[in-house]
PDB file of C-alpha atoms in Angstrom:
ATOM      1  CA  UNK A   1      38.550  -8.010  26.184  1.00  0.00           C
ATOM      2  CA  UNK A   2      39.369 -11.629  24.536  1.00  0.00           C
ATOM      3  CA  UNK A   3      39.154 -12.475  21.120  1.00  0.00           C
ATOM      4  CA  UNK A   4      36.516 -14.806  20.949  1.00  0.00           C
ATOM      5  CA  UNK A   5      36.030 -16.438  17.080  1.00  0.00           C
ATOM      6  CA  UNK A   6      32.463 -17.040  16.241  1.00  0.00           C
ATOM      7  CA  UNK A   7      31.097 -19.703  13.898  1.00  0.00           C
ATOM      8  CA  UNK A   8      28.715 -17.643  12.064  1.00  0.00           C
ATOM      9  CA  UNK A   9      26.492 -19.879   9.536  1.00  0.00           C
ATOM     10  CA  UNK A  10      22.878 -19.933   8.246  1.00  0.00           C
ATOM     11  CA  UNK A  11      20.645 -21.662  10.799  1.00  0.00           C
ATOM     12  CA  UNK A  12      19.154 -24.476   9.902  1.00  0.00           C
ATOM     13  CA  UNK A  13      17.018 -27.238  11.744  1.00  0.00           C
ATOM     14  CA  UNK A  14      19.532 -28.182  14.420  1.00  0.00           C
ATOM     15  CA  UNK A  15      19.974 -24.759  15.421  1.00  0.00           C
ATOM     16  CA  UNK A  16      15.958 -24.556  16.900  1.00  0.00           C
ATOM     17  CA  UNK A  17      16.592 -25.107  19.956  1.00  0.00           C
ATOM     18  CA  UNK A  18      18.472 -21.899  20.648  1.00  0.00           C
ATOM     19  CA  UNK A  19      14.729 -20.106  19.012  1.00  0.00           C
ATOM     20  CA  UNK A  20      13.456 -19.386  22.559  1.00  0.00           C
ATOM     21  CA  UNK A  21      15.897 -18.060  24.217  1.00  0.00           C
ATOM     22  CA  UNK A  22      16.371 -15.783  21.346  1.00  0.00           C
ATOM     23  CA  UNK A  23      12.840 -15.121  20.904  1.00  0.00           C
ATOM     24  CA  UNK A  24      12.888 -14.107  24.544  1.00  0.00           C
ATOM     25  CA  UNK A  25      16.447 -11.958  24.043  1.00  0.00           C
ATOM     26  CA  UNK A  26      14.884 -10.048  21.263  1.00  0.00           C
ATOM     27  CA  UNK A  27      11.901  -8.684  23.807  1.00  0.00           C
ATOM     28  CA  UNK A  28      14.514  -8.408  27.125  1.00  0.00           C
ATOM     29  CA  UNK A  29      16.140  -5.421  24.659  1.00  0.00           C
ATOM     30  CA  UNK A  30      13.761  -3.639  23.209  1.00  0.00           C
ATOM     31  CA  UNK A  31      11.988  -3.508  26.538  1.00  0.00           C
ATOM     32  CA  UNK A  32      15.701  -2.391  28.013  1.00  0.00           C
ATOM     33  CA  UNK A  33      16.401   0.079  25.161  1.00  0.00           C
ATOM     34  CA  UNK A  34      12.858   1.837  25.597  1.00  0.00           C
ATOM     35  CA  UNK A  35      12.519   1.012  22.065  1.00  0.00           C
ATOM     36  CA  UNK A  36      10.023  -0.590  19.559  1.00  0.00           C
ATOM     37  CA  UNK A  37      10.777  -4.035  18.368  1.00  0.00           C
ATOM     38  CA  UNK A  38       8.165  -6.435  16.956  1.00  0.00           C
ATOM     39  CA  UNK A  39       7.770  -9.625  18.625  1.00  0.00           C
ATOM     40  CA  UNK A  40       8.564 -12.964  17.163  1.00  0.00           C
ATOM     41  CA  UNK A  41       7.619 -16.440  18.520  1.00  0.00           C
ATOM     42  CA  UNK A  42      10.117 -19.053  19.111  1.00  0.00           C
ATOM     43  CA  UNK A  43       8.237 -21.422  16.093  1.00  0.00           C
ATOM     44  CA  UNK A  44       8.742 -18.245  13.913  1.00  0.00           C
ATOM     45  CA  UNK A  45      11.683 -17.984  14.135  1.00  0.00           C
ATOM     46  CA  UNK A  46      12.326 -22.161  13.898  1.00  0.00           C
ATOM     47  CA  UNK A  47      10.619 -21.913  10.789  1.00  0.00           C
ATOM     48  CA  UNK A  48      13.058 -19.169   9.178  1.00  0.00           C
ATOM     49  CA  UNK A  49      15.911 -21.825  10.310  1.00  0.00           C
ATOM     50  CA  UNK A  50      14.484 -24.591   8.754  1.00  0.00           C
ATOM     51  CA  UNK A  51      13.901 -22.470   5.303  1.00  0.00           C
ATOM     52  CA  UNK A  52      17.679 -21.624   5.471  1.00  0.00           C
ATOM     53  CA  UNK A  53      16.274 -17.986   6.030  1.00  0.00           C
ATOM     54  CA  UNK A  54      18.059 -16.832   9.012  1.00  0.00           C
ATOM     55  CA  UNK A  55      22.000 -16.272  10.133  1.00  0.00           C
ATOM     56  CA  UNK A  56      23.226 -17.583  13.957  1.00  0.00           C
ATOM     57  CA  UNK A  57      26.650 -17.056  15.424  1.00  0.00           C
ATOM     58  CA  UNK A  58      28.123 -19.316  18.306  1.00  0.00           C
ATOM     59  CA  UNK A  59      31.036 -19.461  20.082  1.00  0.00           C
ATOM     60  CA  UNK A  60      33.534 -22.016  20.364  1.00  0.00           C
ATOM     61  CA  UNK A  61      31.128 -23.953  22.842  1.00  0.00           C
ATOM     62  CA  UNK A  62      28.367 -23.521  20.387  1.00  0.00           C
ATOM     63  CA  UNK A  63      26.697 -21.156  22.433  1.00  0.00           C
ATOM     64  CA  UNK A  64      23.988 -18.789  20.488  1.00  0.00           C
ATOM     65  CA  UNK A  65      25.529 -15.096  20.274  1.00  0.00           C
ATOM     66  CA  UNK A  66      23.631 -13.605  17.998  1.00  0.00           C
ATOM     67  CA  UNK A  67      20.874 -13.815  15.367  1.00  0.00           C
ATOM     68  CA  UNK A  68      19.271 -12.033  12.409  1.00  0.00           C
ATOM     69  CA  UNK A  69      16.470 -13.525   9.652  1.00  0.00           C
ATOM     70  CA  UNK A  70      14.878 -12.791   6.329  1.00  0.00           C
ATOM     71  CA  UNK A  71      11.786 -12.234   5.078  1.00  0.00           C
ATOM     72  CA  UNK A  72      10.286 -12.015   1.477  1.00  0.00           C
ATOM     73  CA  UNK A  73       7.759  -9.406   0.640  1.00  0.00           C
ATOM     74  CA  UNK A  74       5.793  -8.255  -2.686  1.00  0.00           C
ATOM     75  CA  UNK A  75       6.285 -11.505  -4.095  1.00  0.00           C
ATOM     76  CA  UNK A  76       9.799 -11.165  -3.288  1.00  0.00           C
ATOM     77  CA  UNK A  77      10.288  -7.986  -4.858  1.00  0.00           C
ATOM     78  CA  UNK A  78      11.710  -6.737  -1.785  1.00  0.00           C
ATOM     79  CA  UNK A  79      13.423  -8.640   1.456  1.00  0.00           C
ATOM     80  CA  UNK A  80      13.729  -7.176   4.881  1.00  0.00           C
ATOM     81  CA  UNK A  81      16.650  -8.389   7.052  1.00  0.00           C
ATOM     82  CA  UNK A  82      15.052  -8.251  10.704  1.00  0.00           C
ATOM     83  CA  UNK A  83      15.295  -9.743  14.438  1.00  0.00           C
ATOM     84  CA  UNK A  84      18.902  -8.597  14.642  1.00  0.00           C
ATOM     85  CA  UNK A  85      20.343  -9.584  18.122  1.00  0.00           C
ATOM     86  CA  UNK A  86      23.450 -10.730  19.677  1.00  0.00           C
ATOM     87  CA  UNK A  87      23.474 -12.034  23.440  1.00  0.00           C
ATOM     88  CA  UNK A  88      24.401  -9.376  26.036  1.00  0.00           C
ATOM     89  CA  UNK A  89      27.890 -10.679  27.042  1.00  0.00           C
ATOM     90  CA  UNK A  90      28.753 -10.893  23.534  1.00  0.00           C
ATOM     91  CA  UNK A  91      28.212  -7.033  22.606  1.00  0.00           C
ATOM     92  CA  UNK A  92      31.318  -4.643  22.010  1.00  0.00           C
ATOM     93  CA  UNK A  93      32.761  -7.441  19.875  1.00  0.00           C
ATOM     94  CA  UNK A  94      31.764  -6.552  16.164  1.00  0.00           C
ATOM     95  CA  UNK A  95      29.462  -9.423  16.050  1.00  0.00           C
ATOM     96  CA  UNK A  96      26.387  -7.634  15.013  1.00  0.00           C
ATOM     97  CA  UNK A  97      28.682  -6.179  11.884  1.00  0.00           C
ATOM     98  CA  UNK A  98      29.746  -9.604  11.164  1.00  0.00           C
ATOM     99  CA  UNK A  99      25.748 -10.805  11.043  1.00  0.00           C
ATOM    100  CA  UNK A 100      24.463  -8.010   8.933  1.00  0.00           C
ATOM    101  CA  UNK A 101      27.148  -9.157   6.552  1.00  0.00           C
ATOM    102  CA  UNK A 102      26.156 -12.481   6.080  1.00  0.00           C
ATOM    103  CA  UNK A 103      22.344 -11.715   6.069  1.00  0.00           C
ATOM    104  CA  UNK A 104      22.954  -9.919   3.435  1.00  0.00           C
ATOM    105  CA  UNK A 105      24.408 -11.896   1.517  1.00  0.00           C
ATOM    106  CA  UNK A 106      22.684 -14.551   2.423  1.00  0.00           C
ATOM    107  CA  UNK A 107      19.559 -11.971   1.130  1.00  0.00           C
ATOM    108  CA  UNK A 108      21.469 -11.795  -2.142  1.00  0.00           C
ATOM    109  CA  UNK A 109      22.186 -15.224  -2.592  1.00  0.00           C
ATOM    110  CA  UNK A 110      18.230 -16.181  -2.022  1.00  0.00           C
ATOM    111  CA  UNK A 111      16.684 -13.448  -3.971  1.00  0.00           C
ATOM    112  CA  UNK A 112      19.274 -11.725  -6.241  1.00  0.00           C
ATOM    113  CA  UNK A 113      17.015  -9.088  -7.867  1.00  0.00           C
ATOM    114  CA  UNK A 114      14.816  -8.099  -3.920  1.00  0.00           C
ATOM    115  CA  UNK A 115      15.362  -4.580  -2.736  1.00  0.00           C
ATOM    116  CA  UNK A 116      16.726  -5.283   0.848  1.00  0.00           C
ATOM    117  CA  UNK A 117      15.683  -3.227   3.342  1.00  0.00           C
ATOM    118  CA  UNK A 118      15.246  -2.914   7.662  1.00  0.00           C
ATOM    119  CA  UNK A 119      13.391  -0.741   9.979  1.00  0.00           C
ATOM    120  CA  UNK A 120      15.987   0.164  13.036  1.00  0.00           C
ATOM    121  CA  UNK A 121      15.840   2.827  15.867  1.00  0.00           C
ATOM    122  CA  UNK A 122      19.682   2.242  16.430  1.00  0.00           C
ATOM    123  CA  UNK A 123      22.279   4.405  15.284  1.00  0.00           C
ATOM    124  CA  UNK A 124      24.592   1.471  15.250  1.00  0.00           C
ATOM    125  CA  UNK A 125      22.437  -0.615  12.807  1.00  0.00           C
ATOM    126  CA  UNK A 126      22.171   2.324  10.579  1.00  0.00           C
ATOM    127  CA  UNK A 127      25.760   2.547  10.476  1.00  0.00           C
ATOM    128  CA  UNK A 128      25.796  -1.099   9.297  1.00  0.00           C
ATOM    129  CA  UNK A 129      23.246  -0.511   6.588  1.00  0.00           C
ATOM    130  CA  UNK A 130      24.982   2.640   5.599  1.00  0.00           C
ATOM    131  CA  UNK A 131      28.489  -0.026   4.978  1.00  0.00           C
ATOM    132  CA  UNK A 132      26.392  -2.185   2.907  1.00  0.00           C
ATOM    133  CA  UNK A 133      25.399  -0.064   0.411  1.00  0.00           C
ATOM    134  CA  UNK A 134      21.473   0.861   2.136  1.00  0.00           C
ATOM    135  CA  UNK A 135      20.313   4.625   1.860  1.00  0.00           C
ATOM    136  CA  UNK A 136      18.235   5.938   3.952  1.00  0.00           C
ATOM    137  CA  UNK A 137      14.258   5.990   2.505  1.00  0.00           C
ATOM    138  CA  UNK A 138      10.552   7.005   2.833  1.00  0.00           C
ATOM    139  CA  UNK A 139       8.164   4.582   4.056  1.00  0.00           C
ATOM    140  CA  UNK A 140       6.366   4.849   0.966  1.00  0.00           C
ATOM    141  CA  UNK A 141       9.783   3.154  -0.865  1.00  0.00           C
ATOM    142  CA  UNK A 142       9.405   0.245   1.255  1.00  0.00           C
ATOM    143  CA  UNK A 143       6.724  -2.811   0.270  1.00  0.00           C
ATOM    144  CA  UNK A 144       2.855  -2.070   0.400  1.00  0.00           C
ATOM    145  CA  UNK A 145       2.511  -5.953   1.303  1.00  0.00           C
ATOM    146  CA  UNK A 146       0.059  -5.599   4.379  1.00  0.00           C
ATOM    147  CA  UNK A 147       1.625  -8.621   6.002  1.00  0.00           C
ATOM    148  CA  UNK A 148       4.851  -6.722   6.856  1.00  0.00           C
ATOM    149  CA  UNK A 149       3.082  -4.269   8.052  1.00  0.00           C
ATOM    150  CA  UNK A 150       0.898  -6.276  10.601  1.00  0.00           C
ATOM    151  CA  UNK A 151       4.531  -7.476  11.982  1.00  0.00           C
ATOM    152  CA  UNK A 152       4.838  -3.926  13.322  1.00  0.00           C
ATOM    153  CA  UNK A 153       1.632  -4.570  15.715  1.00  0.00           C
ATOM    154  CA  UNK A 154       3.370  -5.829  18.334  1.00  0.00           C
ATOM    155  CA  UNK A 155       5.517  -2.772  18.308  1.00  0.00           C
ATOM    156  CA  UNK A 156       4.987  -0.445  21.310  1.00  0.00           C
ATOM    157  CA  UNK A 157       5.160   2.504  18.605  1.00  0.00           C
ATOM    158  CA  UNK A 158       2.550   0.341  16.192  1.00  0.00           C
ATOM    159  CA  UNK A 159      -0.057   3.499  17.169  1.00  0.00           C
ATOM    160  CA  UNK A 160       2.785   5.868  16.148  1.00  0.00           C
ATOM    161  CA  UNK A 161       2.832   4.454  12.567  1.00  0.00           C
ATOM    162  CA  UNK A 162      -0.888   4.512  12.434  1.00  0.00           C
ATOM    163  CA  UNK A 163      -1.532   7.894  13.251  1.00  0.00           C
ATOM    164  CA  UNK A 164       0.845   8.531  10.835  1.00  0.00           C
ATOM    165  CA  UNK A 165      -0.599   6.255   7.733  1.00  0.00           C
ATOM    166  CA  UNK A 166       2.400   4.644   7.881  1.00  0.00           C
ATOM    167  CA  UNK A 167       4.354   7.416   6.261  1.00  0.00           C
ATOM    168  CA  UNK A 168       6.321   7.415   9.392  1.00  0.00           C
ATOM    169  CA  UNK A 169       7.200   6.303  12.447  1.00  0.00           C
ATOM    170  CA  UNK A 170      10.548   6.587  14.817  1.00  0.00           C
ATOM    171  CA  UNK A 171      12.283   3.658  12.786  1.00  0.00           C
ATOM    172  CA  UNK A 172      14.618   5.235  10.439  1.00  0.00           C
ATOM    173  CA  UNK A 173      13.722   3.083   7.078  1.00  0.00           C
ATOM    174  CA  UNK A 174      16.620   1.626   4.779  1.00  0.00           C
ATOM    175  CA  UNK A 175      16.973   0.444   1.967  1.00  0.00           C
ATOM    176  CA  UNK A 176      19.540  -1.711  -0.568  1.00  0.00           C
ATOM    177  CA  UNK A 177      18.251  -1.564  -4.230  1.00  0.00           C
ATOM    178  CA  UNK A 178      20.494  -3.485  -6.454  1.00  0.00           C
ATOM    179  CA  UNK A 179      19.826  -1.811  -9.521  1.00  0.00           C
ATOM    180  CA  UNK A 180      20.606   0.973  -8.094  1.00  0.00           C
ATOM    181  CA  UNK A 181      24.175   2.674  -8.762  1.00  0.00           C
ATOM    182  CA  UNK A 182      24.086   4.846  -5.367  1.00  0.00           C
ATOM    183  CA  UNK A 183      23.272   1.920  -3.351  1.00  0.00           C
ATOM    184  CA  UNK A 184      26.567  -0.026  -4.987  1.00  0.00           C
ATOM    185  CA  UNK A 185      29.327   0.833  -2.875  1.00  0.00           C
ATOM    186  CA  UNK A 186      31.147  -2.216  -2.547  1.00  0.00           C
TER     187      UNK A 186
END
Protein backbone atom coordinates (compact mmCIF):
# COMPACT_ATOMS: atom_id res chain seq x y z
CA UNK A 1 0.00 0.00 0.00
CA UNK A 2 1.45 3.75 -0.54
CA UNK A 3 2.05 6.15 1.97
CA UNK A 4 -0.29 8.71 1.34
CA UNK A 5 0.22 12.05 3.88
CA UNK A 6 -3.02 13.60 4.83
CA UNK A 7 -3.62 17.25 5.69
CA UNK A 8 -5.70 16.78 8.65
CA UNK A 9 -7.12 20.31 10.01
CA UNK A 10 -10.35 21.62 11.62
CA UNK A 11 -12.95 22.28 8.92
CA UNK A 12 -13.97 25.40 8.49
CA UNK A 13 -16.24 27.28 5.86
CA UNK A 14 -14.30 26.36 2.72
CA UNK A 15 -14.37 22.86 3.53
CA UNK A 16 -18.61 22.70 2.98
CA UNK A 17 -18.62 21.60 0.01
CA UNK A 18 -17.20 18.17 0.75
CA UNK A 19 -20.62 18.08 3.61
CA UNK A 20 -22.70 15.99 1.14
CA UNK A 21 -20.79 13.62 0.03
CA UNK A 22 -19.88 12.95 3.55
CA UNK A 23 -23.27 13.22 4.79
CA UNK A 24 -24.11 10.60 2.20
CA UNK A 25 -20.71 8.36 3.17
CA UNK A 26 -21.77 8.32 6.73
CA UNK A 27 -25.34 6.47 5.70
CA UNK A 28 -23.55 4.18 2.62
CA UNK A 29 -21.66 2.50 5.98
CA UNK A 30 -23.80 2.08 8.47
CA UNK A 31 -26.26 0.69 5.97
CA UNK A 32 -23.07 -1.63 4.72
CA UNK A 33 -21.96 -2.52 8.28
CA UNK A 34 -25.64 -3.61 9.33
CA UNK A 35 -25.13 -1.16 11.97
CA UNK A 36 -26.88 1.86 13.67
CA UNK A 37 -25.61 5.26 12.84
CA UNK A 38 -27.65 8.47 13.23
CA UNK A 39 -28.14 10.49 10.26
CA UNK A 40 -26.78 13.91 9.70
CA UNK A 41 -27.72 16.43 6.94
CA UNK A 42 -25.21 17.95 4.75
CA UNK A 43 -26.19 21.76 6.41
CA UNK A 44 -25.48 19.98 9.78
CA UNK A 45 -22.69 19.12 9.28
CA UNK A 46 -21.68 22.72 7.29
CA UNK A 47 -22.67 24.29 10.31
CA UNK A 48 -20.17 22.26 12.70
CA UNK A 49 -17.43 23.50 9.97
CA UNK A 50 -18.25 26.88 10.11
CA UNK A 51 -18.23 26.80 14.21
CA UNK A 52 -14.66 25.32 13.92
CA UNK A 53 -16.44 22.18 15.49
CA UNK A 54 -15.45 19.44 13.26
CA UNK A 55 -11.91 17.72 11.99
CA UNK A 56 -11.45 16.81 7.90
CA UNK A 57 -8.49 15.04 6.40
CA UNK A 58 -7.51 15.35 2.58
CA UNK A 59 -5.05 14.11 0.56
CA UNK A 60 -2.48 15.72 -1.34
CA UNK A 61 -5.21 16.64 -4.06
CA UNK A 62 -7.39 17.93 -1.34
CA UNK A 63 -9.65 15.21 -1.64
CA UNK A 64 -12.05 14.59 1.62
CA UNK A 65 -10.80 11.24 3.43
CA UNK A 66 -12.26 11.38 6.40
CA UNK A 67 -14.35 13.31 8.95
CA UNK A 68 -15.40 13.47 12.60
CA UNK A 69 -17.40 16.57 14.62
CA UNK A 70 -18.28 17.81 18.06
CA UNK A 71 -21.06 18.48 19.87
CA UNK A 72 -21.74 20.28 23.27
CA UNK A 73 -24.22 18.88 25.67
CA UNK A 74 -25.50 19.83 29.38
CA UNK A 75 -24.45 23.21 28.87
CA UNK A 76 -21.24 21.91 27.82
CA UNK A 77 -20.67 19.84 30.69
CA UNK A 78 -20.06 17.04 28.49
CA UNK A 79 -18.96 16.83 24.51
CA UNK A 80 -19.53 13.88 22.29
CA UNK A 81 -17.07 13.36 19.39
CA UNK A 82 -19.43 11.79 16.59
CA UNK A 83 -19.90 11.24 12.63
CA UNK A 84 -16.53 9.52 12.49
CA UNK A 85 -15.81 8.45 8.81
CA UNK A 86 -13.04 8.14 6.44
CA UNK A 87 -13.74 7.46 2.58
CA UNK A 88 -13.62 3.77 1.57
CA UNK A 89 -10.34 3.79 -0.47
CA UNK A 90 -8.72 5.49 2.28
CA UNK A 91 -9.35 2.71 5.09
CA UNK A 92 -6.38 0.38 6.34
CA UNK A 93 -4.29 3.55 6.53
CA UNK A 94 -4.52 4.74 10.28
CA UNK A 95 -6.50 7.67 9.28
CA UNK A 96 -9.41 7.18 11.53
CA UNK A 97 -6.60 7.01 14.58
CA UNK A 98 -5.14 10.11 13.30
CA UNK A 99 -8.90 11.91 13.41
CA UNK A 100 -9.91 10.75 16.80
CA UNK A 101 -6.69 12.39 17.85
CA UNK A 102 -7.28 15.65 16.72
CA UNK A 103 -11.05 15.68 17.69
CA UNK A 104 -10.02 15.28 20.75
CA UNK A 105 -8.03 17.64 21.16
CA UNK A 106 -9.69 19.80 19.32
CA UNK A 107 -12.65 18.75 22.19
CA UNK A 108 -10.09 19.82 24.77
CA UNK A 109 -9.02 22.86 23.32
CA UNK A 110 -12.92 24.12 22.95
CA UNK A 111 -14.21 22.97 26.22
CA UNK A 112 -11.33 22.11 28.63
CA UNK A 113 -13.38 21.02 31.68
CA UNK A 114 -16.46 18.68 29.15
CA UNK A 115 -16.47 14.99 29.83
CA UNK A 116 -15.88 13.64 26.22
CA UNK A 117 -17.60 10.86 25.29
CA UNK A 118 -19.00 8.61 21.84
CA UNK A 119 -21.49 5.97 21.24
CA UNK A 120 -19.71 3.27 18.70
CA UNK A 121 -20.68 -0.35 17.66
CA UNK A 122 -17.02 -0.80 16.30
CA UNK A 123 -14.42 -2.58 17.98
CA UNK A 124 -11.93 -0.45 16.18
CA UNK A 125 -13.32 2.89 17.53
CA UNK A 126 -13.33 1.48 20.95
CA UNK A 127 -9.83 0.70 20.61
CA UNK A 128 -9.25 4.39 19.77
CA UNK A 129 -11.18 5.63 22.76
CA UNK A 130 -9.52 3.08 24.92
CA UNK A 131 -5.77 5.05 23.58
CA UNK A 132 -7.18 8.27 24.57
CA UNK A 133 -7.76 7.81 27.91
CA UNK A 134 -12.03 6.89 27.50
CA UNK A 135 -13.40 3.99 29.80
CA UNK A 136 -15.99 2.23 29.00
CA UNK A 137 -19.54 3.59 30.86
CA UNK A 138 -23.30 3.22 31.65
CA UNK A 139 -25.69 5.15 29.75
CA UNK A 140 -26.78 6.71 32.78
CA UNK A 141 -22.93 8.44 32.97
CA UNK A 142 -23.53 9.99 29.76
CA UNK A 143 -25.67 13.57 29.46
CA UNK A 144 -29.52 13.56 30.31
CA UNK A 145 -29.75 16.53 27.64
CA UNK A 146 -32.83 15.20 25.57
CA UNK A 147 -31.43 16.74 22.43
CA UNK A 148 -28.63 14.13 22.17
CA UNK A 149 -30.81 11.76 22.66
CA UNK A 150 -33.33 12.66 19.81
CA UNK A 151 -30.01 12.38 17.48
CA UNK A 152 -30.28 8.64 18.08
CA UNK A 153 -33.87 8.62 16.21
CA UNK A 154 -32.66 8.14 13.08
CA UNK A 155 -30.81 5.14 14.32
CA UNK A 156 -32.17 1.80 13.02
CA UNK A 157 -31.64 0.52 16.77
CA UNK A 158 -33.48 4.00 18.13
CA UNK A 159 -36.48 1.28 19.28
CA UNK A 160 -33.68 -0.77 20.92
CA UNK A 161 -32.74 2.14 23.25
CA UNK A 162 -36.33 2.82 23.95
CA UNK A 163 -37.40 -0.36 25.05
CA UNK A 164 -34.61 -0.18 27.07
CA UNK A 165 -35.15 3.51 28.78
CA UNK A 166 -32.14 4.29 27.39
CA UNK A 167 -30.11 2.33 29.87
CA UNK A 168 -28.88 0.49 26.91
CA UNK A 169 -28.61 -0.17 23.62
CA UNK A 170 -25.90 -2.14 21.24
CA UNK A 171 -23.53 1.04 21.23
CA UNK A 172 -20.87 0.39 23.67
CA UNK A 173 -20.83 4.00 25.58
CA UNK A 174 -17.39 5.84 26.37
CA UNK A 175 -16.34 8.13 28.11
CA UNK A 176 -13.12 10.74 28.80
CA UNK A 177 -13.58 12.59 32.18
CA UNK A 178 -10.76 14.91 32.77
CA UNK A 179 -10.86 15.05 36.32
CA UNK A 180 -10.64 11.83 36.39
CA UNK A 181 -7.16 10.05 37.28
CA UNK A 182 -8.16 6.58 35.50
CA UNK A 183 -9.17 8.28 32.43
CA UNK A 184 -5.45 10.15 32.35
CA UNK A 185 -3.30 7.91 30.57
CA UNK A 186 -1.36 10.05 28.48
Amino acid sequence: MEEITFQIVVAESSHKEYASQIATEMENSAKARGTGIAKRSPSYLEAKMEEGKAVIALTPEGKWAGFCYIEAWGHGKFVANSGLIVAPEYRQYGLARKIKQEVFKLSQVKFPESKIFGLTTGAAVMKINSELGYVPVSYSALTDDEEFWKGCQSCINFEILMSKNRQNCLCTAMLYDPNSKKNNTQ
